[in-house]
Amino acid sequence: LLLPYAASAVNAFVALLGYYAAAAIVDDPDCGRLALQQTGFIITGTLFLLCGCLNERLSSTWLVVMYFGSSFFGQCGPNCTTFLIPCEVFPTNMRAMCHGISASAGKLGALIASILFNFVGERELFLFSGYASFAASLITFLTIPETTTLDLYEIDKQWHKVLNNERYEGPATDPRHLSFYERNQNRFCCSQ
């Protein structure tokens, strides 16, 4: 098929194409950060599950092609948006610290996964990665707000009002910019 260094080079090129594709569509209001992240997780998860479930039946060529596909959609989705979204959802005066905490949590998860992956086989590694991608897509759907067309100044205004125990009414509370949980908070929380 491909020599290991050639396969790594092709994978890096495919991932780079995915990153450029994400850069081209991430600010498009018809796509947006939330849909890009969810779609990337779902496609990547599906490809990982297929690699895990079919690795005995498929040729190594098909497995490599699916892995390259997961690299593309991992970049054109979660890798781009998991860096971008924390830059936007926190108020300016806390943004660097909160982004650092978000990045640290991601690095900790990667460390734990890389340690645990030493104790499982190739099939289990793909299956676990696929399930983790689906879980991440669900968490994204439930908790992440859409900031694509939202002025970051409005997020700052909202946070300042909240910190001063004042009510904020503005674009940041428009249902288009709220997470599923925020839109349905009254259903999940007890009314006081």
mmCIF file with all atom_site columns, C-alpha atoms in Angstrom:
data_model
loop_
_atom_site.group_PDB
_atom_site.id
_atom_site.type_symbol
_atom_site.label_atom_id
_atom_site.label_alt_id
_atom_site.label_comp_id
_atom_site.label_asym_id
_atom_site.label_entity_id
_atom_site.label_seq_id
_atom_site.pdbx_PDB_ins_code
_atom_site.Cartn_x
_atom_site.Cartn_y
_atom_site.Cartn_z
_atom_site.occupancy
_atom_site.B_iso_or_equiv
_atom_site.pdbx_formal_charge
_atom_site.auth_seq_id
_atom_site.auth_comp_id
_atom_site.auth_asym_id
_atom_site.auth_atom_id
_atom_site.pdbx_PDB_model_num
ATOM 1   C CA . LEU A 1 1   ? 0.000   0.000  0.000  1.00 0.00 ? 1   LEU A CA 1
ATOM 2   C CA . LEU A 1 2   ? 2.046   2.967  1.272  1.00 0.00 ? 2   LEU A CA 1
ATOM 3   C CA . LEU A 1 3   ? 5.258   3.063  3.198  1.00 0.00 ? 3   LEU A CA 1
ATOM 4   C CA . PRO A 1 4   ? 4.700   4.320  6.754  1.00 0.00 ? 4   PRO A CA 1
ATOM 5   C CA . TYR A 1 5   ? 6.372   7.689  6.167  1.00 0.00 ? 5   TYR A CA 1
ATOM 6   C CA . ALA A 1 6   ? 4.448   8.163  2.909  1.00 0.00 ? 6   ALA A CA 1
ATOM 7   C CA . ALA A 1 7   ? 1.166   7.271  4.648  1.00 0.00 ? 7   ALA A CA 1
ATOM 8   C CA . SER A 1 8   ? 1.960   9.801  7.378  1.00 0.00 ? 8   SER A CA 1
ATOM 9   C CA . ALA A 1 9   ? 2.697   12.471 4.776  1.00 0.00 ? 9   ALA A CA 1
ATOM 10  C CA . VAL A 1 10  ? -0.545  11.766 2.896  1.00 0.00 ? 10  VAL A CA 1
ATOM 11  C CA . ASN A 1 11  ? -2.495  11.803 6.177  1.00 0.00 ? 11  ASN A CA 1
ATOM 12  C CA . ALA A 1 12  ? -0.961  15.153 7.128  1.00 0.00 ? 12  ALA A CA 1
ATOM 13  C CA . PHE A 1 13  ? -1.870  16.536 3.691  1.00 0.00 ? 13  PHE A CA 1
ATOM 14  C CA . VAL A 1 14  ? -5.456  15.262 3.968  1.00 0.00 ? 14  VAL A CA 1
ATOM 15  C CA . ALA A 1 15  ? -5.720  16.784 7.454  1.00 0.00 ? 15  ALA A CA 1
ATOM 16  C CA . LEU A 1 16  ? -4.385  20.097 6.119  1.00 0.00 ? 16  LEU A CA 1
ATOM 17  C CA . LEU A 1 17  ? -7.045  20.053 3.394  1.00 0.00 ? 17  LEU A CA 1
ATOM 18  C CA . GLY A 1 18  ? -9.645  19.496 6.107  1.00 0.00 ? 18  GLY A CA 1
ATOM 19  C CA . TYR A 1 19  ? -8.362  22.455 8.062  1.00 0.00 ? 19  TYR A CA 1
ATOM 20  C CA . TYR A 1 20  ? -8.489  24.707 4.983  1.00 0.00 ? 20  TYR A CA 1
ATOM 21  C CA . ALA A 1 21  ? -12.023 23.478 4.263  1.00 0.00 ? 21  ALA A CA 1
ATOM 22  C CA . ALA A 1 22  ? -13.017 24.374 7.836  1.00 0.00 ? 22  ALA A CA 1
ATOM 23  C CA . ALA A 1 23  ? -11.476 27.834 7.467  1.00 0.00 ? 23  ALA A CA 1
ATOM 24  C CA . ALA A 1 24  ? -13.528 28.352 4.310  1.00 0.00 ? 24  ALA A CA 1
ATOM 25  C CA . ILE A 1 25  ? -16.890 27.467 5.878  1.00 0.00 ? 25  ILE A CA 1
ATOM 26  C CA . VAL A 1 26  ? -16.628 28.120 9.629  1.00 0.00 ? 26  VAL A CA 1
ATOM 27  C CA . ASP A 1 27  ? -17.918 31.708 9.334  1.00 0.00 ? 27  ASP A CA 1
ATOM 28  C CA . ASP A 1 28  ? -20.713 30.819 6.915  1.00 0.00 ? 28  ASP A CA 1
ATOM 29  C CA . PRO A 1 29  ? -24.018 31.440 8.748  1.00 0.00 ? 29  PRO A CA 1
ATOM 30  C CA . ASP A 1 30  ? -25.575 28.483 6.926  1.00 0.00 ? 30  ASP A CA 1
ATOM 31  C CA . CYS A 1 31  ? -22.948 26.179 8.432  1.00 0.00 ? 31  CYS A CA 1
ATOM 32  C CA . GLY A 1 32  ? -21.551 27.756 11.580 1.00 0.00 ? 32  GLY A CA 1
ATOM 33  C CA . ARG A 1 33  ? -19.354 26.480 14.345 1.00 0.00 ? 33  ARG A CA 1
ATOM 34  C CA . LEU A 1 34  ? -21.918 24.280 16.064 1.00 0.00 ? 34  LEU A CA 1
ATOM 35  C CA . ALA A 1 35  ? -23.016 22.363 12.960 1.00 0.00 ? 35  ALA A CA 1
ATOM 36  C CA . LEU A 1 36  ? -19.411 22.032 11.800 1.00 0.00 ? 36  LEU A CA 1
ATOM 37  C CA . GLN A 1 37  ? -18.345 20.562 15.146 1.00 0.00 ? 37  GLN A CA 1
ATOM 38  C CA . GLN A 1 38  ? -21.318 18.201 15.422 1.00 0.00 ? 38  GLN A CA 1
ATOM 39  C CA . THR A 1 39  ? -21.040 17.014 11.820 1.00 0.00 ? 39  THR A CA 1
ATOM 40  C CA . GLY A 1 40  ? -17.300 16.480 12.159 1.00 0.00 ? 40  GLY A CA 1
ATOM 41  C CA . PHE A 1 41  ? -17.779 14.408 15.318 1.00 0.00 ? 41  PHE A CA 1
ATOM 42  C CA . ILE A 1 42  ? -20.563 12.322 13.741 1.00 0.00 ? 42  ILE A CA 1
ATOM 43  C CA . ILE A 1 43  ? -18.668 11.601 10.506 1.00 0.00 ? 43  ILE A CA 1
ATOM 44  C CA . THR A 1 44  ? -15.406 10.908 12.326 1.00 0.00 ? 44  THR A CA 1
ATOM 45  C CA . GLY A 1 45  ? -17.211 8.685  14.826 1.00 0.00 ? 45  GLY A CA 1
ATOM 46  C CA . THR A 1 46  ? -18.934 6.777  12.040 1.00 0.00 ? 46  THR A CA 1
ATOM 47  C CA . LEU A 1 47  ? -15.656 6.221  10.197 1.00 0.00 ? 47  LEU A CA 1
ATOM 48  C CA . PHE A 1 48  ? -13.933 5.055  13.402 1.00 0.00 ? 48  PHE A CA 1
ATOM 49  C CA . LEU A 1 49  ? -16.779 2.642  14.167 1.00 0.00 ? 49  LEU A CA 1
ATOM 50  C CA . LEU A 1 50  ? -16.626 1.297  10.621 1.00 0.00 ? 50  LEU A CA 1
ATOM 51  C CA . CYS A 1 51  ? -12.858 0.816  10.953 1.00 0.00 ? 51  CYS A CA 1
ATOM 52  C CA . GLY A 1 52  ? -13.402 -1.000 14.248 1.00 0.00 ? 52  GLY A CA 1
ATOM 53  C CA . CYS A 1 53  ? -16.301 -3.174 13.129 1.00 0.00 ? 53  CYS A CA 1
ATOM 54  C CA . LEU A 1 54  ? -15.055 -4.005 9.647  1.00 0.00 ? 54  LEU A CA 1
ATOM 55  C CA . ASN A 1 55  ? -11.297 -4.176 10.161 1.00 0.00 ? 55  ASN A CA 1
ATOM 56  C CA . GLU A 1 56  ? -11.283 -7.964 9.650  1.00 0.00 ? 56  GLU A CA 1
ATOM 57  C CA . ARG A 1 57  ? -13.431 -7.781 6.495  1.00 0.00 ? 57  ARG A CA 1
ATOM 58  C CA . LEU A 1 58  ? -12.032 -4.783 4.644  1.00 0.00 ? 58  LEU A CA 1
ATOM 59  C CA . SER A 1 59  ? -8.767  -4.560 2.803  1.00 0.00 ? 59  SER A CA 1
ATOM 60  C CA . SER A 1 60  ? -6.068  -2.400 4.342  1.00 0.00 ? 60  SER A CA 1
ATOM 61  C CA . THR A 1 61  ? -6.591  0.041  1.442  1.00 0.00 ? 61  THR A CA 1
ATOM 62  C CA . TRP A 1 62  ? -10.187 0.697  2.518  1.00 0.00 ? 62  TRP A CA 1
ATOM 63  C CA . LEU A 1 63  ? -9.159  1.029  6.161  1.00 0.00 ? 63  LEU A CA 1
ATOM 64  C CA . VAL A 1 64  ? -6.514  3.593  5.226  1.00 0.00 ? 64  VAL A CA 1
ATOM 65  C CA . VAL A 1 65  ? -9.007  5.507  3.051  1.00 0.00 ? 65  VAL A CA 1
ATOM 66  C CA . MET A 1 66  ? -11.504 5.599  5.941  1.00 0.00 ? 66  MET A CA 1
ATOM 67  C CA . TYR A 1 67  ? -8.757  6.711  8.307  1.00 0.00 ? 67  TYR A CA 1
ATOM 68  C CA . PHE A 1 68  ? -7.811  9.513  5.897  1.00 0.00 ? 68  PHE A CA 1
ATOM 69  C CA . GLY A 1 69  ? -11.502 10.473 5.805  1.00 0.00 ? 69  GLY A CA 1
ATOM 70  C CA . SER A 1 70  ? -11.536 10.642 9.596  1.00 0.00 ? 70  SER A CA 1
ATOM 71  C CA . SER A 1 71  ? -8.456  12.875 9.464  1.00 0.00 ? 71  SER A CA 1
ATOM 72  C CA . PHE A 1 72  ? -10.165 15.220 7.015  1.00 0.00 ? 72  PHE A CA 1
ATOM 73  C CA . PHE A 1 73  ? -13.405 15.477 9.002  1.00 0.00 ? 73  PHE A CA 1
ATOM 74  C CA . GLY A 1 74  ? -11.549 15.614 12.298 1.00 0.00 ? 74  GLY A CA 1
ATOM 75  C CA . GLN A 1 75  ? -9.824  18.753 11.027 1.00 0.00 ? 75  GLN A CA 1
ATOM 76  C CA . CYS A 1 76  ? -12.869 20.081 9.175  1.00 0.00 ? 76  CYS A CA 1
ATOM 77  C CA . GLY A 1 77  ? -14.874 20.147 12.342 1.00 0.00 ? 77  GLY A CA 1
ATOM 78  C CA . PRO A 1 78  ? -13.782 19.386 15.892 1.00 0.00 ? 78  PRO A CA 1
ATOM 79  C CA . ASN A 1 79  ? -10.112 20.298 15.620 1.00 0.00 ? 79  ASN A CA 1
ATOM 80  C CA . CYS A 1 80  ? -10.969 23.730 14.239 1.00 0.00 ? 80  CYS A CA 1
ATOM 81  C CA . THR A 1 81  ? -14.031 24.426 16.361 1.00 0.00 ? 81  THR A CA 1
ATOM 82  C CA . THR A 1 82  ? -12.802 23.120 19.715 1.00 0.00 ? 82  THR A CA 1
ATOM 83  C CA . PHE A 1 83  ? -10.132 25.796 19.508 1.00 0.00 ? 83  PHE A CA 1
ATOM 84  C CA . LEU A 1 84  ? -12.374 28.537 18.113 1.00 0.00 ? 84  LEU A CA 1
ATOM 85  C CA . ILE A 1 85  ? -15.490 28.184 20.268 1.00 0.00 ? 85  ILE A CA 1
ATOM 86  C CA . PRO A 1 86  ? -13.719 28.742 23.629 1.00 0.00 ? 86  PRO A CA 1
ATOM 87  C CA . CYS A 1 87  ? -12.211 31.910 22.147 1.00 0.00 ? 87  CYS A CA 1
ATOM 88  C CA . GLU A 1 88  ? -15.715 33.271 21.657 1.00 0.00 ? 88  GLU A CA 1
ATOM 89  C CA . VAL A 1 89  ? -18.000 32.053 24.433 1.00 0.00 ? 89  VAL A CA 1
ATOM 90  C CA . PHE A 1 90  ? -16.157 33.595 27.368 1.00 0.00 ? 90  PHE A CA 1
ATOM 91  C CA . PRO A 1 91  ? -16.096 37.311 28.249 1.00 0.00 ? 91  PRO A CA 1
ATOM 92  C CA . THR A 1 92  ? -13.014 39.258 27.192 1.00 0.00 ? 92  THR A CA 1
ATOM 93  C CA . ASN A 1 93  ? -11.570 39.816 30.663 1.00 0.00 ? 93  ASN A CA 1
ATOM 94  C CA . MET A 1 94  ? -11.640 36.045 31.348 1.00 0.00 ? 94  MET A CA 1
ATOM 95  C CA . ARG A 1 95  ? -11.178 34.716 27.828 1.00 0.00 ? 95  ARG A CA 1
ATOM 96  C CA . ALA A 1 96  ? -7.491  33.761 27.987 1.00 0.00 ? 96  ALA A CA 1
ATOM 97  C CA . MET A 1 97  ? -7.831  31.990 31.332 1.00 0.00 ? 97  MET A CA 1
ATOM 98  C CA . CYS A 1 98  ? -11.014 30.132 30.356 1.00 0.00 ? 98  CYS A CA 1
ATOM 99  C CA . HIS A 1 99  ? -9.569  29.185 26.979 1.00 0.00 ? 99  HIS A CA 1
ATOM 100 C CA . GLY A 1 100 ? -6.506  27.842 28.788 1.00 0.00 ? 100 GLY A CA 1
ATOM 101 C CA . ILE A 1 101 ? -8.688  25.773 31.108 1.00 0.00 ? 101 ILE A CA 1
ATOM 102 C CA . SER A 1 102 ? -10.612 24.409 28.101 1.00 0.00 ? 102 SER A CA 1
ATOM 103 C CA . ALA A 1 103 ? -7.369  23.560 26.304 1.00 0.00 ? 103 ALA A CA 1
ATOM 104 C CA . SER A 1 104 ? -5.964  21.920 29.442 1.00 0.00 ? 104 SER A CA 1
ATOM 105 C CA . ALA A 1 105 ? -9.058  19.751 29.783 1.00 0.00 ? 105 ALA A CA 1
ATOM 106 C CA . GLY A 1 106 ? -8.634  18.660 26.165 1.00 0.00 ? 106 GLY A CA 1
ATOM 107 C CA . LYS A 1 107 ? -4.954  17.866 26.682 1.00 0.00 ? 107 LYS A CA 1
ATOM 108 C CA . LEU A 1 108 ? -5.765  15.895 29.831 1.00 0.00 ? 108 LEU A CA 1
ATOM 109 C CA . GLY A 1 109 ? -8.329  13.865 27.890 1.00 0.00 ? 109 GLY A CA 1
ATOM 110 C CA . ALA A 1 110 ? -5.769  13.217 25.151 1.00 0.00 ? 110 ALA A CA 1
ATOM 111 C CA . LEU A 1 111 ? -3.196  12.121 27.740 1.00 0.00 ? 111 LEU A CA 1
ATOM 112 C CA . ILE A 1 112 ? -5.612  9.717  29.418 1.00 0.00 ? 112 ILE A CA 1
ATOM 113 C CA . ALA A 1 113 ? -6.664  8.291  26.043 1.00 0.00 ? 113 ALA A CA 1
ATOM 114 C CA . SER A 1 114 ? -3.066  7.836  24.868 1.00 0.00 ? 114 SER A CA 1
ATOM 115 C CA . ILE A 1 115 ? -2.235  5.957  28.078 1.00 0.00 ? 115 ILE A CA 1
ATOM 116 C CA . LEU A 1 116 ? -5.345  3.770  27.943 1.00 0.00 ? 116 LEU A CA 1
ATOM 117 C CA . PHE A 1 117 ? -4.886  3.033  24.229 1.00 0.00 ? 117 PHE A CA 1
ATOM 118 C CA . ASN A 1 118 ? -1.703  1.125  25.108 1.00 0.00 ? 118 ASN A CA 1
ATOM 119 C CA . PHE A 1 119 ? -3.873  -1.511 26.790 1.00 0.00 ? 119 PHE A CA 1
ATOM 120 C CA . VAL A 1 120 ? -6.388  -2.165 24.006 1.00 0.00 ? 120 VAL A CA 1
ATOM 121 C CA . GLY A 1 121 ? -6.189  -3.636 20.550 1.00 0.00 ? 121 GLY A CA 1
ATOM 122 C CA . GLU A 1 122 ? -6.613  -1.844 17.245 1.00 0.00 ? 122 GLU A CA 1
ATOM 123 C CA . ARG A 1 123 ? -10.282 -2.807 16.944 1.00 0.00 ? 123 ARG A CA 1
ATOM 124 C CA . GLU A 1 124 ? -11.123 -1.575 20.455 1.00 0.00 ? 124 GLU A CA 1
ATOM 125 C CA . LEU A 1 125 ? -9.169  1.627  19.849 1.00 0.00 ? 125 LEU A CA 1
ATOM 126 C CA . PHE A 1 126 ? -11.295 2.460  16.813 1.00 0.00 ? 126 PHE A CA 1
ATOM 127 C CA . LEU A 1 127 ? -14.530 1.514  18.584 1.00 0.00 ? 127 LEU A CA 1
ATOM 128 C CA . PHE A 1 128 ? -13.705 3.559  21.677 1.00 0.00 ? 128 PHE A CA 1
ATOM 129 C CA . SER A 1 129 ? -12.748 6.556  19.503 1.00 0.00 ? 129 SER A CA 1
ATOM 130 C CA . GLY A 1 130 ? -16.008 6.247  17.573 1.00 0.00 ? 130 GLY A CA 1
ATOM 131 C CA . TYR A 1 131 ? -18.107 6.114  20.745 1.00 0.00 ? 131 TYR A CA 1
ATOM 132 C CA . ALA A 1 132 ? -16.175 9.062  22.191 1.00 0.00 ? 132 ALA A CA 1
ATOM 133 C CA . SER A 1 133 ? -16.884 11.053 19.007 1.00 0.00 ? 133 SER A CA 1
ATOM 134 C CA . PHE A 1 134 ? -20.607 10.362 19.312 1.00 0.00 ? 134 PHE A CA 1
ATOM 135 C CA . ALA A 1 135 ? -20.553 11.333 22.992 1.00 0.00 ? 135 ALA A CA 1
ATOM 136 C CA . ALA A 1 136 ? -18.739 14.566 22.079 1.00 0.00 ? 136 ALA A CA 1
ATOM 137 C CA . SER A 1 137 ? -21.357 15.292 19.406 1.00 0.00 ? 137 SER A CA 1
ATOM 138 C CA . LEU A 1 138 ? -24.124 14.859 21.980 1.00 0.00 ? 138 LEU A CA 1
ATOM 139 C CA . ILE A 1 139 ? -22.345 17.110 24.502 1.00 0.00 ? 139 ILE A CA 1
ATOM 140 C CA . THR A 1 140 ? -21.864 19.697 21.742 1.00 0.00 ? 140 THR A CA 1
ATOM 141 C CA . PHE A 1 141 ? -25.552 19.549 20.843 1.00 0.00 ? 141 PHE A CA 1
ATOM 142 C CA . LEU A 1 142 ? -26.672 19.934 24.448 1.00 0.00 ? 142 LEU A CA 1
ATOM 143 C CA . THR A 1 143 ? -24.270 22.537 25.819 1.00 0.00 ? 143 THR A CA 1
ATOM 144 C CA . ILE A 1 144 ? -22.505 24.635 23.188 1.00 0.00 ? 144 ILE A CA 1
ATOM 145 C CA . PRO A 1 145 ? -23.993 27.958 22.037 1.00 0.00 ? 145 PRO A CA 1
ATOM 146 C CA . GLU A 1 146 ? -23.792 29.097 18.399 1.00 0.00 ? 146 GLU A CA 1
ATOM 147 C CA . THR A 1 147 ? -21.620 32.200 18.078 1.00 0.00 ? 147 THR A CA 1
ATOM 148 C CA . THR A 1 148 ? -21.152 32.366 14.297 1.00 0.00 ? 148 THR A CA 1
ATOM 149 C CA . THR A 1 149 ? -23.136 35.548 13.659 1.00 0.00 ? 149 THR A CA 1
ATOM 150 C CA . LEU A 1 150 ? -23.000 36.935 17.195 1.00 0.00 ? 150 LEU A CA 1
ATOM 151 C CA . ASP A 1 151 ? -20.952 40.048 17.946 1.00 0.00 ? 151 ASP A CA 1
ATOM 152 C CA . LEU A 1 152 ? -18.518 39.139 20.735 1.00 0.00 ? 152 LEU A CA 1
ATOM 153 C CA . TYR A 1 153 ? -19.270 42.496 22.347 1.00 0.00 ? 153 TYR A CA 1
ATOM 154 C CA . GLU A 1 154 ? -22.778 41.186 23.054 1.00 0.00 ? 154 GLU A CA 1
ATOM 155 C CA . ILE A 1 155 ? -21.324 38.222 24.941 1.00 0.00 ? 155 ILE A CA 1
ATOM 156 C CA . ASP A 1 156 ? -19.335 40.691 27.060 1.00 0.00 ? 156 ASP A CA 1
ATOM 157 C CA . LYS A 1 157 ? -22.457 42.784 27.690 1.00 0.00 ? 157 LYS A CA 1
ATOM 158 C CA . GLN A 1 158 ? -24.382 39.673 28.697 1.00 0.00 ? 158 GLN A CA 1
ATOM 159 C CA . TRP A 1 159 ? -21.684 38.518 31.140 1.00 0.00 ? 159 TRP A CA 1
ATOM 160 C CA . HIS A 1 160 ? -21.329 41.959 32.710 1.00 0.00 ? 160 HIS A CA 1
ATOM 161 C CA . LYS A 1 161 ? -25.097 42.132 33.283 1.00 0.00 ? 161 LYS A CA 1
ATOM 162 C CA . VAL A 1 162 ? -25.135 38.647 34.789 1.00 0.00 ? 162 VAL A CA 1
ATOM 163 C CA . LEU A 1 163 ? -22.225 39.449 37.112 1.00 0.00 ? 163 LEU A CA 1
ATOM 164 C CA . ASN A 1 164 ? -24.041 42.611 38.268 1.00 0.00 ? 164 ASN A CA 1
ATOM 165 C CA . ASN A 1 165 ? -27.268 40.654 38.880 1.00 0.00 ? 165 ASN A CA 1
ATOM 166 C CA . GLU A 1 166 ? -28.972 42.559 36.070 1.00 0.00 ? 166 GLU A CA 1
ATOM 167 C CA . ARG A 1 167 ? -31.196 41.159 33.358 1.00 0.00 ? 167 ARG A CA 1
ATOM 168 C CA . TYR A 1 168 ? -29.726 41.111 29.863 1.00 0.00 ? 168 TYR A CA 1
ATOM 169 C CA . GLU A 1 169 ? -31.956 41.339 26.813 1.00 0.00 ? 169 GLU A CA 1
ATOM 170 C CA . GLY A 1 170 ? -30.169 41.333 23.492 1.00 0.00 ? 170 GLY A CA 1
ATOM 171 C CA . PRO A 1 171 ? -28.802 39.261 20.606 1.00 0.00 ? 171 PRO A CA 1
ATOM 172 C CA . ALA A 1 172 ? -26.877 36.893 22.892 1.00 0.00 ? 172 ALA A CA 1
ATOM 173 C CA . THR A 1 173 ? -30.181 35.562 24.272 1.00 0.00 ? 173 THR A CA 1
ATOM 174 C CA . ASP A 1 174 ? -31.719 35.029 20.839 1.00 0.00 ? 174 ASP A CA 1
ATOM 175 C CA . PRO A 1 175 ? -32.585 31.309 20.562 1.00 0.00 ? 175 PRO A CA 1
ATOM 176 C CA . ARG A 1 176 ? -30.341 31.045 17.473 1.00 0.00 ? 176 ARG A CA 1
ATOM 177 C CA . HIS A 1 177 ? -27.335 31.694 19.714 1.00 0.00 ? 177 HIS A CA 1
ATOM 178 C CA . LEU A 1 178 ? -28.291 29.515 22.682 1.00 0.00 ? 178 LEU A CA 1
ATOM 179 C CA . SER A 1 179 ? -27.390 25.913 23.384 1.00 0.00 ? 179 SER A CA 1
ATOM 180 C CA . PHE A 1 180 ? -30.128 23.297 23.467 1.00 0.00 ? 180 PHE A CA 1
ATOM 181 C CA . TYR A 1 181 ? -29.927 23.316 27.258 1.00 0.00 ? 181 TYR A CA 1
ATOM 182 C CA . GLU A 1 182 ? -30.201 27.111 27.443 1.00 0.00 ? 182 GLU A CA 1
ATOM 183 C CA . ARG A 1 183 ? -33.217 27.131 25.096 1.00 0.00 ? 183 ARG A CA 1
ATOM 184 C CA . ASN A 1 184 ? -34.947 24.487 27.203 1.00 0.00 ? 184 ASN A CA 1
ATOM 185 C CA . GLN A 1 185 ? -33.690 25.440 30.662 1.00 0.00 ? 185 GLN A CA 1
ATOM 186 C CA . ASN A 1 186 ? -37.177 25.871 32.117 1.00 0.00 ? 186 ASN A CA 1
ATOM 187 C CA . ARG A 1 187 ? -37.990 22.274 31.194 1.00 0.00 ? 187 ARG A CA 1
ATOM 188 C CA . PHE A 1 188 ? -34.867 20.950 32.952 1.00 0.00 ? 188 PHE A CA 1
ATOM 189 C CA . CYS A 1 189 ? -34.786 23.191 36.041 1.00 0.00 ? 189 CYS A CA 1
ATOM 190 C CA . CYS A 1 190 ? -37.328 23.609 38.755 1.00 0.00 ? 190 CYS A CA 1
ATOM 191 C CA . SER A 1 191 ? -39.185 26.915 38.646 1.00 0.00 ? 191 SER A CA 1
ATOM 192 C CA . GLN A 1 192 ? -38.739 29.075 41.701 1.00 0.00 ? 192 GLN A CA 1
#
